[in-house]
Coordinates of C-alpha atoms in Angstrom, one line a residue:
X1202 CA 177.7 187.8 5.3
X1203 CA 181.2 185.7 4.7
X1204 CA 182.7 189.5 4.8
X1205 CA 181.2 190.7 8.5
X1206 CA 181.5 187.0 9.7
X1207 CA 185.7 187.2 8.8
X1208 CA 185.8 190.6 10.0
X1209 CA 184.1 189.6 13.5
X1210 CA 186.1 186.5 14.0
X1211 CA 189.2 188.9 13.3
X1212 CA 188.4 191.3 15.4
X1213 CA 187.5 189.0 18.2
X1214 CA 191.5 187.0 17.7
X1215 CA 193.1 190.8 17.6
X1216 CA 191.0 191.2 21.1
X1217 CA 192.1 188.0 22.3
X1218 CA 196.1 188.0 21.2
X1219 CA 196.0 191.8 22.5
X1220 CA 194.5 190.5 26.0
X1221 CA 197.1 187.6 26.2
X1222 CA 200.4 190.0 24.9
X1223 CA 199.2 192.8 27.1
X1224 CA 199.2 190.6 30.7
X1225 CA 202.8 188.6 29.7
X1226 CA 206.2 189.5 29.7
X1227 CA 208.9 189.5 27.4
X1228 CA 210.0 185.8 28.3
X1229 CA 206.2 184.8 28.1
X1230 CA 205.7 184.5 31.9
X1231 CA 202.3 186.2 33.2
X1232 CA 202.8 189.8 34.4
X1233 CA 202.8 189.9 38.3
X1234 CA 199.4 191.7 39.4
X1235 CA 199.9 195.5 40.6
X1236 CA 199.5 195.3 44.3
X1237 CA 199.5 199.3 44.3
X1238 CA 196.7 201.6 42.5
X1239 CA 199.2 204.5 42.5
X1240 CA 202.5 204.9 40.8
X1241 CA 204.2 207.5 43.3
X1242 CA 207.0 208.0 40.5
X1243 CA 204.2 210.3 38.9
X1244 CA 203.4 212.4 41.7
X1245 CA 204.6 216.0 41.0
X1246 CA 204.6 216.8 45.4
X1247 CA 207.4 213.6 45.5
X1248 CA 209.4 215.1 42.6
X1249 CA 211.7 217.4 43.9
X1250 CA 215.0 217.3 45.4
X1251 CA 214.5 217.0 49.1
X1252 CA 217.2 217.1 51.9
X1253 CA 215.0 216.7 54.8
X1254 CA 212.9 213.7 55.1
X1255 CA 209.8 215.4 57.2
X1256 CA 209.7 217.5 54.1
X1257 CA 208.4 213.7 52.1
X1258 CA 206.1 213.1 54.7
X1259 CA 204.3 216.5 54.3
X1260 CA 204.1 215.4 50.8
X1261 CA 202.6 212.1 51.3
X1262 CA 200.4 213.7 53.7
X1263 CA 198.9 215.8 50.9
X1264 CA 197.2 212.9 49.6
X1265 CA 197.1 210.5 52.5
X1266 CA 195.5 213.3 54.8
X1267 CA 194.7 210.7 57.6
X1268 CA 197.5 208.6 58.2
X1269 CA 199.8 210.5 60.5
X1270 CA 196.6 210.8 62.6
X1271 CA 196.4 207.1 62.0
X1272 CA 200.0 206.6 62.8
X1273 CA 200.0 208.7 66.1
X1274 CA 197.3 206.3 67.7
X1275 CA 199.1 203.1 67.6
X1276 CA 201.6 201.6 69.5
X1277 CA 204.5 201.9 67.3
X1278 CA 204.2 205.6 67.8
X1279 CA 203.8 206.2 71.8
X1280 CA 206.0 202.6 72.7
X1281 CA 203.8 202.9 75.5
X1282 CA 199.8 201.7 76.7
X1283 CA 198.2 202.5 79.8
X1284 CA 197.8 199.2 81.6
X1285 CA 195.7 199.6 84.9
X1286 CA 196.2 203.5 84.8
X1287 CA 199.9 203.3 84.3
X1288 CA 201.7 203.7 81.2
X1289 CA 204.0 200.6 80.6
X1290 CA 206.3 200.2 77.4
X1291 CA 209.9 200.8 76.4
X1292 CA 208.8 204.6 75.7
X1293 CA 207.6 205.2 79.4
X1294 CA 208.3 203.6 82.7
X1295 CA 209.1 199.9 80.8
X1296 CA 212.7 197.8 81.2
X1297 CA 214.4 194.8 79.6
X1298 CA 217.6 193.0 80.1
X1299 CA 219.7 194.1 77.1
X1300 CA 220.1 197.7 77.4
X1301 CA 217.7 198.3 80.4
X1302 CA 216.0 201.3 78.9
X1303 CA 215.1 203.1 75.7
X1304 CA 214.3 206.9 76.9
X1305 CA 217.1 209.2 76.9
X1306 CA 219.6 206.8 74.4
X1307 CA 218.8 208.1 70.9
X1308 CA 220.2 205.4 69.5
X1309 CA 217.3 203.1 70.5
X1310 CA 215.0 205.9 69.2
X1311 CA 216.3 205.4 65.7
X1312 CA 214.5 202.5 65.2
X1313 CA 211.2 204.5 66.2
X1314 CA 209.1 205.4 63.4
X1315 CA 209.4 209.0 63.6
X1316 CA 212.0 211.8 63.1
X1317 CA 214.0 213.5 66.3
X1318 CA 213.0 211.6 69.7
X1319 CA 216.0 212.7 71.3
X1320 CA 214.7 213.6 74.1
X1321 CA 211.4 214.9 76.3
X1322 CA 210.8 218.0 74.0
X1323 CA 210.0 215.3 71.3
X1324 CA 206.5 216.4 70.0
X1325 CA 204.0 213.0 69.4
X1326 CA 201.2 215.3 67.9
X1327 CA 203.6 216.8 65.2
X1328 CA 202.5 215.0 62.2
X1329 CA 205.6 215.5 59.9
X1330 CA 207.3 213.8 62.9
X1331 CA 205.8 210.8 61.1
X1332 CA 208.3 208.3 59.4
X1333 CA 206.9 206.9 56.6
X1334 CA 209.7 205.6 54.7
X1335 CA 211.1 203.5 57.2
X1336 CA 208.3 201.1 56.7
X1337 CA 207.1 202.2 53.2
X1338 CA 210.9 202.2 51.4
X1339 CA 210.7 199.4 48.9
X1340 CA 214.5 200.7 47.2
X1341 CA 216.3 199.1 50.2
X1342 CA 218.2 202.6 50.7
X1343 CA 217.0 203.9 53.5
X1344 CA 219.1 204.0 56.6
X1345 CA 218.3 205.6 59.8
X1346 CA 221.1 206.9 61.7
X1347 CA 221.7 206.0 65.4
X1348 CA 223.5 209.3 66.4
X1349 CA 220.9 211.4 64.5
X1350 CA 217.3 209.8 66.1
X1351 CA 215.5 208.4 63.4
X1352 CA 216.4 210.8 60.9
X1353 CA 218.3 209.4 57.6
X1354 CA 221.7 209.8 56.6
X1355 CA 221.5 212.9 54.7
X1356 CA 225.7 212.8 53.9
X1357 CA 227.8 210.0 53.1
X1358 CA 228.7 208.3 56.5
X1359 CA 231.4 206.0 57.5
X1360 CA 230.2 203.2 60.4
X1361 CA 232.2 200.9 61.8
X1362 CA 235.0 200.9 58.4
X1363 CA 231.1 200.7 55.9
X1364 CA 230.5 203.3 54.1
X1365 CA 226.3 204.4 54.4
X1366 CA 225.7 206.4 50.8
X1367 CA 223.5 209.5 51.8
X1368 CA 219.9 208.9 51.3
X1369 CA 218.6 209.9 48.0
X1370 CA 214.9 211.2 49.2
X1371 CA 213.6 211.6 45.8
X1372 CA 214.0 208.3 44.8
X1373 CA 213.1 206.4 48.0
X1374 CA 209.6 208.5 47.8
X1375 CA 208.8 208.0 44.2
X1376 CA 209.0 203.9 45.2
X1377 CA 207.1 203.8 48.2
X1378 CA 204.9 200.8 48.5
X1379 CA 203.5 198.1 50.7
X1380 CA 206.0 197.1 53.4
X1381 CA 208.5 193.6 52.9
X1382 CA 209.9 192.0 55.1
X1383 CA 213.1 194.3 55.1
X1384 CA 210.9 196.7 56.0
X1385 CA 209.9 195.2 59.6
X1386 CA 213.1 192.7 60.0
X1387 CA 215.3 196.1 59.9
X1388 CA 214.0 197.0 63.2
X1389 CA 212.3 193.6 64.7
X1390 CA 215.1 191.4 64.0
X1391 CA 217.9 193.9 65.3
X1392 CA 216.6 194.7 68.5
X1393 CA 219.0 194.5 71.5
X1394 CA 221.7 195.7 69.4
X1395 CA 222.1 193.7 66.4
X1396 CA 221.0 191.2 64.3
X1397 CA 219.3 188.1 66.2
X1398 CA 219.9 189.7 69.6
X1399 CA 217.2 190.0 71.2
X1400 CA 213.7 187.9 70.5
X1401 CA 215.7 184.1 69.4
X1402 CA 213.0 183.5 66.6
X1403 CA 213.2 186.4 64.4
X1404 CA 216.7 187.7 62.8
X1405 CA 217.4 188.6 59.2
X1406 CA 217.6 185.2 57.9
X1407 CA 213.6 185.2 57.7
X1408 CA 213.8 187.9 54.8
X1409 CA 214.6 185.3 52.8
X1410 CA 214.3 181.7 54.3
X1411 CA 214.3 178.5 53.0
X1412 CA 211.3 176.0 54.1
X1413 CA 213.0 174.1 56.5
X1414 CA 214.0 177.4 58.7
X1415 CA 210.3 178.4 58.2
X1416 CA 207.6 176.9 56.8
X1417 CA 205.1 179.7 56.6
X1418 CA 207.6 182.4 54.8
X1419 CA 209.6 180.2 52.5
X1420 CA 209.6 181.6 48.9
X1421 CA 209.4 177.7 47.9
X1422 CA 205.8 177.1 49.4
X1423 CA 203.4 179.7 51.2
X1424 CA 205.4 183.1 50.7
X1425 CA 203.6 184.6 53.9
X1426 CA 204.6 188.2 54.3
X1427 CA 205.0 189.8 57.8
X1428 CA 200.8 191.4 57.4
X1429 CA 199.5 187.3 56.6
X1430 CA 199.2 186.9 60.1
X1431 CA 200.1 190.5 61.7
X1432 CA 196.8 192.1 60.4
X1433 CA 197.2 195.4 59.4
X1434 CA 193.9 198.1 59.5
X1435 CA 194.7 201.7 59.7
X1436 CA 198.1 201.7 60.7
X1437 CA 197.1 199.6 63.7
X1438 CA 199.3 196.4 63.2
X1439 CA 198.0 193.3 64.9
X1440 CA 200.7 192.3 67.5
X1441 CA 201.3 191.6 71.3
X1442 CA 201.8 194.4 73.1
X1443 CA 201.5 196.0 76.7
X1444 CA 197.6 196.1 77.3
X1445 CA 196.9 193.8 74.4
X1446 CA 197.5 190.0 74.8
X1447 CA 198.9 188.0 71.8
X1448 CA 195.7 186.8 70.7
X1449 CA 192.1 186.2 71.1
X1450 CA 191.5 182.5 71.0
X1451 CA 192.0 179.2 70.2
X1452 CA 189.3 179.0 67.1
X1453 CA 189.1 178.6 64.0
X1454 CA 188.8 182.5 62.5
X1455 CA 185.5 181.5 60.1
X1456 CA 185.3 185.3 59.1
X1457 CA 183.7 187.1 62.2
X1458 CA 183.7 190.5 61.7
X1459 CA 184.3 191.0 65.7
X1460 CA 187.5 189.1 64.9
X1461 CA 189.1 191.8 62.6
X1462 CA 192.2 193.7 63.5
X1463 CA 192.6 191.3 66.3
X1464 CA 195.5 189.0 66.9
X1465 CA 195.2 185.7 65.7
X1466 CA 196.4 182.4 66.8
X1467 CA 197.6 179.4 64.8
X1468 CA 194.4 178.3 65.7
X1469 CA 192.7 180.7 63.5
X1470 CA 194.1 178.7 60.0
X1471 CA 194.5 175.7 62.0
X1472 CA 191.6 174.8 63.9
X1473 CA 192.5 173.2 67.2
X1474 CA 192.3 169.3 65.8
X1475 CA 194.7 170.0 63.0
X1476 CA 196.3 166.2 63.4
X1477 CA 193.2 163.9 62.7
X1478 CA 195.0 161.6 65.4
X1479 CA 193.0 162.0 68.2
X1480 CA 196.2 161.5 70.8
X1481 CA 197.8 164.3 69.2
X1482 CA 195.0 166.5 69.0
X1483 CA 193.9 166.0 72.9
X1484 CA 197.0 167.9 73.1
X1485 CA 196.1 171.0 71.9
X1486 CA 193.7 172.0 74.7
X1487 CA 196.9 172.4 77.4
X1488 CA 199.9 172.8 74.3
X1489 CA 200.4 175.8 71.8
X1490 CA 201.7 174.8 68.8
X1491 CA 204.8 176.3 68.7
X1492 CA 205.9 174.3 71.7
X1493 CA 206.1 171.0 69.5
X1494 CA 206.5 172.9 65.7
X1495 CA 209.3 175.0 67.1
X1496 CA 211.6 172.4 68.4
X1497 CA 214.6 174.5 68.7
X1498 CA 215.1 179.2 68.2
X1499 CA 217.7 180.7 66.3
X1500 CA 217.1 177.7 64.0
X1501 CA 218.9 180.4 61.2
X1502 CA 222.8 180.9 60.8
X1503 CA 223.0 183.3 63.0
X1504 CA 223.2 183.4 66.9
X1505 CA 220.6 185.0 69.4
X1506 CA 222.2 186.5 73.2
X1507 CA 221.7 184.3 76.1
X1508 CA 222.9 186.4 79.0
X1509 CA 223.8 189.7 79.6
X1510 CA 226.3 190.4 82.4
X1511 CA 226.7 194.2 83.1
X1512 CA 228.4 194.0 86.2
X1513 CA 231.8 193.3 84.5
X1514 CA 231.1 196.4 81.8
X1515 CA 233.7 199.3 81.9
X1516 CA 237.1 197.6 81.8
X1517 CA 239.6 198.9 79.7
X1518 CA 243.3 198.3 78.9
X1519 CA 245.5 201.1 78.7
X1520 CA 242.8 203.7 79.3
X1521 CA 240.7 202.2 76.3
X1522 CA 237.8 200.2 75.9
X1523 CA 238.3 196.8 74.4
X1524 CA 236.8 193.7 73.3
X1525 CA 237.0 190.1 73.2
X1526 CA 236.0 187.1 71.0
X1527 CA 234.7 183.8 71.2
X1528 CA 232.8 180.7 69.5
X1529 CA 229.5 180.0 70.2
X1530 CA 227.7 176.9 68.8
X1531 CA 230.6 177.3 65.7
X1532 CA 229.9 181.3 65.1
X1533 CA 232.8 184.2 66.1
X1534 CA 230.2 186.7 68.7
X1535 CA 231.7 189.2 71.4
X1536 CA 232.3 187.6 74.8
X1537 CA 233.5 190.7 76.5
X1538 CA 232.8 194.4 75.7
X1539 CA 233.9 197.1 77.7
X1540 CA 230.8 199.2 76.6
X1541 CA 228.5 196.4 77.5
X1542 CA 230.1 193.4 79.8
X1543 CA 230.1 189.4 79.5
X1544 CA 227.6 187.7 76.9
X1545 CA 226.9 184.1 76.2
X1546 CA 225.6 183.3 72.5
X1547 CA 223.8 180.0 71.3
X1548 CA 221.7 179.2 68.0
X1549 CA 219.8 176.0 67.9
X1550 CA 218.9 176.2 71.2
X1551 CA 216.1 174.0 72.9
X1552 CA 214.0 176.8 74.6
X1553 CA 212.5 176.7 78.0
X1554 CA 209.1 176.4 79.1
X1555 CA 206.1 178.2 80.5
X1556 CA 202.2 178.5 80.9
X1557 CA 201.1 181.7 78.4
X1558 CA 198.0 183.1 77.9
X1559 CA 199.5 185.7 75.4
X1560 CA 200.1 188.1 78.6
X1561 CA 203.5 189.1 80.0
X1562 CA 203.6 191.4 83.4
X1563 CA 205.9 193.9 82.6
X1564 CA 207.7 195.3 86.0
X1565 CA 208.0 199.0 85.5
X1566 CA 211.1 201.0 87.0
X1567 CA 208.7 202.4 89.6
X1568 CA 208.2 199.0 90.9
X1569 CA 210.2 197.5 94.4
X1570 CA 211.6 194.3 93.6
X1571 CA 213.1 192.3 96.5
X1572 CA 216.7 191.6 96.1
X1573 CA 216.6 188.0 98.3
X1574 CA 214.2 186.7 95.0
X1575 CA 216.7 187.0 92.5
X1576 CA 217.0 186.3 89.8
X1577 CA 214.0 188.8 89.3
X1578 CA 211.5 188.1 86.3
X1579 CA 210.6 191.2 84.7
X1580 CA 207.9 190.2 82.4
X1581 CA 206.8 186.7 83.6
X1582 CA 203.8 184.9 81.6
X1583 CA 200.7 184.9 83.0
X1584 CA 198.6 181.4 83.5
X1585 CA 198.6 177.8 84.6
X1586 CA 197.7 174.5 84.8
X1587 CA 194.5 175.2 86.1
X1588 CA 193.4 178.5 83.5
X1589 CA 191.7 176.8 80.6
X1590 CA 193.5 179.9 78.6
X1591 CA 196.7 179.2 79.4
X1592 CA 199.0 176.3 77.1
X1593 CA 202.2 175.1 77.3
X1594 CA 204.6 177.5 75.4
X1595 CA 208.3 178.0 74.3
X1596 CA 210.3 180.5 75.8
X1597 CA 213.8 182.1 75.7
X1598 CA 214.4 183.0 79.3
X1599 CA 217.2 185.9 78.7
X1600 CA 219.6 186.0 81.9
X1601 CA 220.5 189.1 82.8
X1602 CA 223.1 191.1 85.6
X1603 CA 222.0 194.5 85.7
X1604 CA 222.1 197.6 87.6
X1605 CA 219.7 198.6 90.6
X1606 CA 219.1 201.0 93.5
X1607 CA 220.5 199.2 96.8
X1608 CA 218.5 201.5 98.8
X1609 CA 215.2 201.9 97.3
X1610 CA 215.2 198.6 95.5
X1611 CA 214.3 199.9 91.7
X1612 CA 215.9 198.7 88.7
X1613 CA 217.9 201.9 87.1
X1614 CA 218.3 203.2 83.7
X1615 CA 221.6 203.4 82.3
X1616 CA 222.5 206.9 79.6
X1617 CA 224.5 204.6 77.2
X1618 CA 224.5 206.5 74.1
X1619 CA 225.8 210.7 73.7
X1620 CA 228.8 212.8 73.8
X1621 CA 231.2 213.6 76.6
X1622 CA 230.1 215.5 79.4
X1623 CA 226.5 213.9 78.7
X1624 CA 227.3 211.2 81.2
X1625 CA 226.9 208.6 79.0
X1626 CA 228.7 205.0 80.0
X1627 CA 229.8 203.8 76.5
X1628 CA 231.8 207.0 76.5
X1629 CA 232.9 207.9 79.7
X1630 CA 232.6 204.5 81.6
X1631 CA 231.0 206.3 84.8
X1632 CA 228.9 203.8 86.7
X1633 CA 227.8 206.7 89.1
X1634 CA 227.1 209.5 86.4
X1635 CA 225.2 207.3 83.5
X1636 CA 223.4 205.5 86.3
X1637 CA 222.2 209.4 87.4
X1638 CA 221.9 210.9 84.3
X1639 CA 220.2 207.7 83.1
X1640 CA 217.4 207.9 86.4
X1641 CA 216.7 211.7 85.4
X1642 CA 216.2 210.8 81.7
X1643 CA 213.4 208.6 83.2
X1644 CA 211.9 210.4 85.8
X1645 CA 213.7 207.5 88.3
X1646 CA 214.5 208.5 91.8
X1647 CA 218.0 207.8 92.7
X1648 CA 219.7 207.1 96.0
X1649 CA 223.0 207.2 94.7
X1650 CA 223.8 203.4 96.2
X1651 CA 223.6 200.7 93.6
X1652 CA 224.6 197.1 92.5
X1653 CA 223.6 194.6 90.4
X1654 CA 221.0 192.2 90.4
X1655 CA 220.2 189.2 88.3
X1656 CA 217.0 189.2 86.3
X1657 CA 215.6 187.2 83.6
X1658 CA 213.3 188.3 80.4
X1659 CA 210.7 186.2 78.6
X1660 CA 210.2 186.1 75.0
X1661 CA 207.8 184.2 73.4
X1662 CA 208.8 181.9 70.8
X1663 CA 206.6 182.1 67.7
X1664 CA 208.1 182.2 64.1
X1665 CA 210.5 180.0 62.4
X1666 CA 208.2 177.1 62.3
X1667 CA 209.5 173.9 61.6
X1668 CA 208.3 171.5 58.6
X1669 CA 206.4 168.4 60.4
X1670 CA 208.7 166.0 60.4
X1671 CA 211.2 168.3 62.7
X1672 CA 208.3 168.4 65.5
X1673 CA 209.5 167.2 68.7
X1674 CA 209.0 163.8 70.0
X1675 CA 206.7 162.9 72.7
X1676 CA 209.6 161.0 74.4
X1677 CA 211.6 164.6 74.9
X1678 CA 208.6 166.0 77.0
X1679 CA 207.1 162.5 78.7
X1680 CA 210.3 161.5 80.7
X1681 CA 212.2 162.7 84.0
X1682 CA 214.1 165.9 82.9
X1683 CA 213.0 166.3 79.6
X1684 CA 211.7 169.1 78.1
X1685 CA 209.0 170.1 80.6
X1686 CA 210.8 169.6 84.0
X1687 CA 210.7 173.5 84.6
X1688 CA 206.8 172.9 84.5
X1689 CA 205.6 171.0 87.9
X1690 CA 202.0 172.2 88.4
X1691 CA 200.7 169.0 86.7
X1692 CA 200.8 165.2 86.5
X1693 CA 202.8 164.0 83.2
X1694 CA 202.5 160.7 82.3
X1695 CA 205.8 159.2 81.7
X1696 CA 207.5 162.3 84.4
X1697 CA 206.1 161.7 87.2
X1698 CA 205.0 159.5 90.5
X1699 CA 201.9 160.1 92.4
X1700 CA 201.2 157.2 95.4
X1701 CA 197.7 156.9 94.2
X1702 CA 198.4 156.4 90.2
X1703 CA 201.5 154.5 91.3
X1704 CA 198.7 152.1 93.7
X1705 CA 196.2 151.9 90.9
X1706 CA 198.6 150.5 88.1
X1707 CA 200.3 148.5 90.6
X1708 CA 196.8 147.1 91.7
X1709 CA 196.0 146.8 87.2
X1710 CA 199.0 145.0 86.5
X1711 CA 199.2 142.7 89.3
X1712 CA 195.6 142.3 89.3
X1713 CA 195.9 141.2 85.8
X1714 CA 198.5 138.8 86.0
X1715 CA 196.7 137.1 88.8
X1716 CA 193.7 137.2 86.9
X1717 CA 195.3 135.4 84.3
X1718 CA 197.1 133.1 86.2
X1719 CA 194.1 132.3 88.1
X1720 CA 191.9 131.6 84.9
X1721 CA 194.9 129.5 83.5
X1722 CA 195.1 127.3 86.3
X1723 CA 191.7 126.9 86.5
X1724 CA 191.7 125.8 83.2
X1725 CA 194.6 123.4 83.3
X1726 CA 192.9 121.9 86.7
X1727 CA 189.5 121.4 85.2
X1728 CA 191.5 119.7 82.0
X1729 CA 193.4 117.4 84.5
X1730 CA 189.8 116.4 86.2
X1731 CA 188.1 116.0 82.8
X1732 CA 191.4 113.4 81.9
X1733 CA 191.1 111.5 84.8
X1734 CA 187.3 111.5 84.3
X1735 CA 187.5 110.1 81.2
X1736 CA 190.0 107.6 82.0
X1737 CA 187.7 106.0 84.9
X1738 CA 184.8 106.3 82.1
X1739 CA 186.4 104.3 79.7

C-alpha cells in the first residue's frame, strides 16, 4: 500500500509540474493564450510561392467558404448604402472636403479592401476580388500600392526617396490572424492623404498610445483593441456609416441579444449616471461624453488639416509644381501644394460644437446647393435642443474651398490621380479637363462653367479619451463665449440673459435682502421697545 500510495502521489506531482512547465515560458512568465484555433503556417493551399495576391484569397477561400460572400455585403466592400432609395457613400454619388471624391482616382481605391477598383468595370461579385490580407496581415509587410488599386507591391518600389520591399505572399498568408490595430489605423488614420488628415481623433499614434492620449487603448491599463467597441459579426463591423447611425442608445448594454452587432455608445459600459454626483450626471441626458472627456483632437504628436483651399491649387514655378512649408502648433506640415492648394494644420485643438444624434446628412453630387448659403455643410448633424436623442457633441468642422458648377449649382469631382492624357490635375494642372474627366468618372453633368465654393465637413470626435482629471471644466462651457457659444437653441446658465430669469432672480435676491432687513429691524425695534420697557418697569 506504501508502494501504490508513492507511486500515485508521484504521478499526480509529474501531472502537476508537467501542467505548470507546459503553460510557462522560458523566463517563467505564463504563456499568452492562443487567440487563433488554426496555425495557417501548416496549411499546405498557403504554402506555395504566390505572385498574385487574389491567388491567397482563393486559398483562404478553400476553407473559409463564406467569407467573401460575407465580405461583399458590408459596407467596407460597396462604400455605398441606399439611404431613401439613393445610394450615398464615397463609392457612389458621396463628397467630402479633402479630395472631393473617391470614384475614378485609384489611389483612393487602394485603401479599399479589394484588388483592382480602378474603374467602372470593377466586378463587386468576384470573390477573389476580396482582400483579405489588408486586414488579416499580422507580419506588418503588407503595403498596398496607390498607383496599382489595392493590389500589393509585387517588386521592390521606390516612393517618395523609401524603398517598399516587394511583398512576400507566402509569408504574410501563413501569419494571418485577428486584425491589430495596424491593421485598421493603416487605412482609418490616413484618410485624406496622410497620417492624421482627415478625422482629428484617430492618427497612428493610437497603435501604440500612452494612457493620457487614450485611456481606453493604452497598453498600461485596458488594452482595448479596435473590435472592444466596434463589434465585429460576420465581417459586418459595427461602425457609423451612411444609413446606419452611430449608435443605438443611451443604456446600459446588460446583454440583449437585440443589441448584438449594433453600435454601441459609451453608455453601453457606462451607464448614463457614471459620476455618482448628481450635478454631473443631470448632464448626461443633453451631453455625450466625449464633449467633456475629449477636451481637445489631435491630442497625439501629430497634426490633423483644418482647411483645405483648392482655389489656389495649380501654381507652379518655372513650369513645375512646387511646395511650401510651415509650422503649425510647433510641427513642419505643407502650407502650399501645387497639387492640392493652401492648408492650415493644428493639433490640440478645442473642437467645435453640435447637437448629434449619431446621423450626418450627407449631400450627394446630384444635389443643388445654393451658392448665397456658403459656406455649404455637406454632412451636417442631425438634432437639437428639443430631440430627447440628440446631446451635445464634439466636432471638427473642416473648412473647405472647393470646386463647383456655376451653372447648375453641383459640387464637381476632380480626376486627381493617373497618367498624362488621363486629365488628371496632379499631373497636368487642367482645371477644365480634370473637372470634366472627373464629372464623367461620376456620372456628374457638367456645364463647363465653374468656381469655387466654401463648404465645411463634420467629423465626429470620438476616440482619444482623456484620463478624468483632463475633463473640461464647467466654467469653459457656462460663460459668454466659451465653449458652447456656437450652440444658441437653449438657455445656459452662466451664458445667457432671458428678461424673465433675469426678473425672477432680481425679484429672489432683492426679495431676500429685504426680507432680511425687514426681520432684522424688526428685531432690533422690538429689542429697543422691550429696553425701554423694562427700564419704566424697574
Amino acid at each position: 500500500m506504501k508502494i501504490k500510495g508513492l507511486l500515485l502521489f508521484a504521478s499526480v506531482l509529474l501531472l502537476v509540474l508537467t501542467n505548470v512547465l507546459a503553460n510557462e515560458q522560458a523566463d517563467g512568465t505564463p504563456k499568452p493564450r492562443a487567440a487563433m484555433t488554426a496555425d495557417h503556417s501548416k496549411f499546405e493551399q498557403l504554402d506555395q510561392a504566390f505572385d498574385y495576391a487574389p491567388d491567397v484569397t482563393e486559398a483562404c477561400l478553400e476553407c473559409h467558404t463564406e467569407a467573401a460572400e460575407q465580405v461583399h455585403d458590408s459596407f467596407h466592400w460597396r462604400w455605398a448604402a441606399k439611404v431613401d432609395g439613393k445610394m450615398v457613400g464615397k463609392g457612389e454619388n458621396g463628397f467630402n472636403n479633402y479630395c472631393v471624391a473617391a470614384r475614378g482616382n485609384e489611389s483612393c481605391t487602394q485603401c479599399h479592401a479589394g484588388y483592382g477598383w480602378r474603374n467602372d468595370k470593377f466586378d463587386f461579385e468576384a470573390e477573389e476580388n476580396v482582400d483579405c490580407l489588408v486586414c488579416h496581415d499580422t507580419t506588418g509587410t503588407y503595403k498596398k500600392s496607390a498607383a496599382m488599386s489595392g493590389h500589393p507591391y509585387y517588386e521592390d518600389t521606390l516612393i517618395g526617396g523609401q524603398l517598399i520591399p516587394a511583398v512576400d505572399l507566402r509569408r504574410v498568408a501563413q501569419n494571418v490572424g485577428q486584425p491589430q490595430r495596424e491593421n485598421c489605423l493603416s487605412c482609418h488614420a490616413n484618410g485624406g492623404g496622410g497620417n492624421g488628415v482627415k478625422h482629428g481623433d484617430t492618427d497612428m499614434s493610437l497603435v501604440d498610445p500612452v494612457h493620457e492620449l487614450d485611456v481606453h487603448m493604452s497598453s498600461d491599463k485596458l488594452n482595448f483593441s479596435c473590435q472592444t467597441c466596434h463589434k465585429t459579426s460576420g465581417h459586418e463591423i459595427a461602425g457609423r456609416y451612411n444609413g446606419k447611425v452611430a449608435f443605438v442608445d443611451h443604456q446600459l448594454d446588460m446583454g440583449r441579444a437585440e443589441r448584438d452587432g449594433k453600435n454601441l455608445s459609451c453608455e453601453s459600459c457606462h451607464g448614463n449616471k457614471p459620476h455618482d454626483q448628481r450635478q454631473l450626471d443631470n448632464h448626461t441626458a443633453k451631453v455625450a461624453c466625449a464633449s467633456c472627456h475629449i477636451p481637445e483632437m489631435a491630442r497625439g504628436p501629430y497634426l490633423t488639416k483644418l482647411s483645405w483651399d483648392w482655389s489656389t491649387a495649380g501654381q507652379l514655378k518655372d513650369g513645375k509644381p512646387f511646395s511650401e512649408d510651415a509650422l503649425f502648433d510647433g510641427v513642419e506640415a505643407h502650407r502650399y501644394m501645387s497639387k492640392k492648394g493652401t492648408f492650415t494644420w493644428g493639433k490640440n485643438v478645442v473642437p467645435e460644437y453640435r447637437w448629434y444624434k449619431g446621423e450626418l446628412q450627407q449631400k450627394t453630387l446630384q444635389d443643388v446647393i445654393d451658392p448665397m448659403a456658403a459656406p455649404i455643410d455637406i454632412n451636417p448633424p442631425t438634432g437639437d435642443y428639443r430631440d430627447q436623442d440628440a446631446r451635445i457633441w464634439p466636432f471638427k468642422i473642416h473648412r473647405g474651398k472647393q470646386p463647383y458648377d456655376t451653372e447648375f449649382n453641383r459640387i464637381l469631382p476632380i480626376k486627381l490621380y493617373g497618367k498624362k492624357s488621363s486629365g488628371a490635375f496632379w499631373t497636368e494642372f487642367d482645371w477644365q479637363r480634370a473637372l470634366q474627366v472627373g464629372a464623367d468618372n461620376n456620372h456628374v453633368e457638367f456645364s463647363g462653367s465653374y468656381g469655387f465654393i466654401e463648404t465645411n465637413g463634420y467629423w465626429p470626435i470620438k476616440h482619444m479619451v482623456a484620463p478624468g482629471e483632463q475633463a473640461v471644466d464647467c466654467i469653459e462651457c457656462h460663460q459668454q463665449q466659451g465653449r458652447l457659444a456656437g450652440l444658441n437653441d437653449f438657455y445656459l446658465l452662466g451664458r445667457d440673459s432671458h428678461s424673465l430669469v433675469d426678473a425672477f432672480g432680481a425679484l429672489a435676491i432683492f426679495g431676500g435682502l429685504f426680507g432680511v432687513a425687514g426681520h432684522s429691524g424688526y428685531r432690533y425695534l422690538s429689542a429697543r421697545r422691550r429696553a425701554v420697557n423694562n427700564a419704566k418697569t424697574s
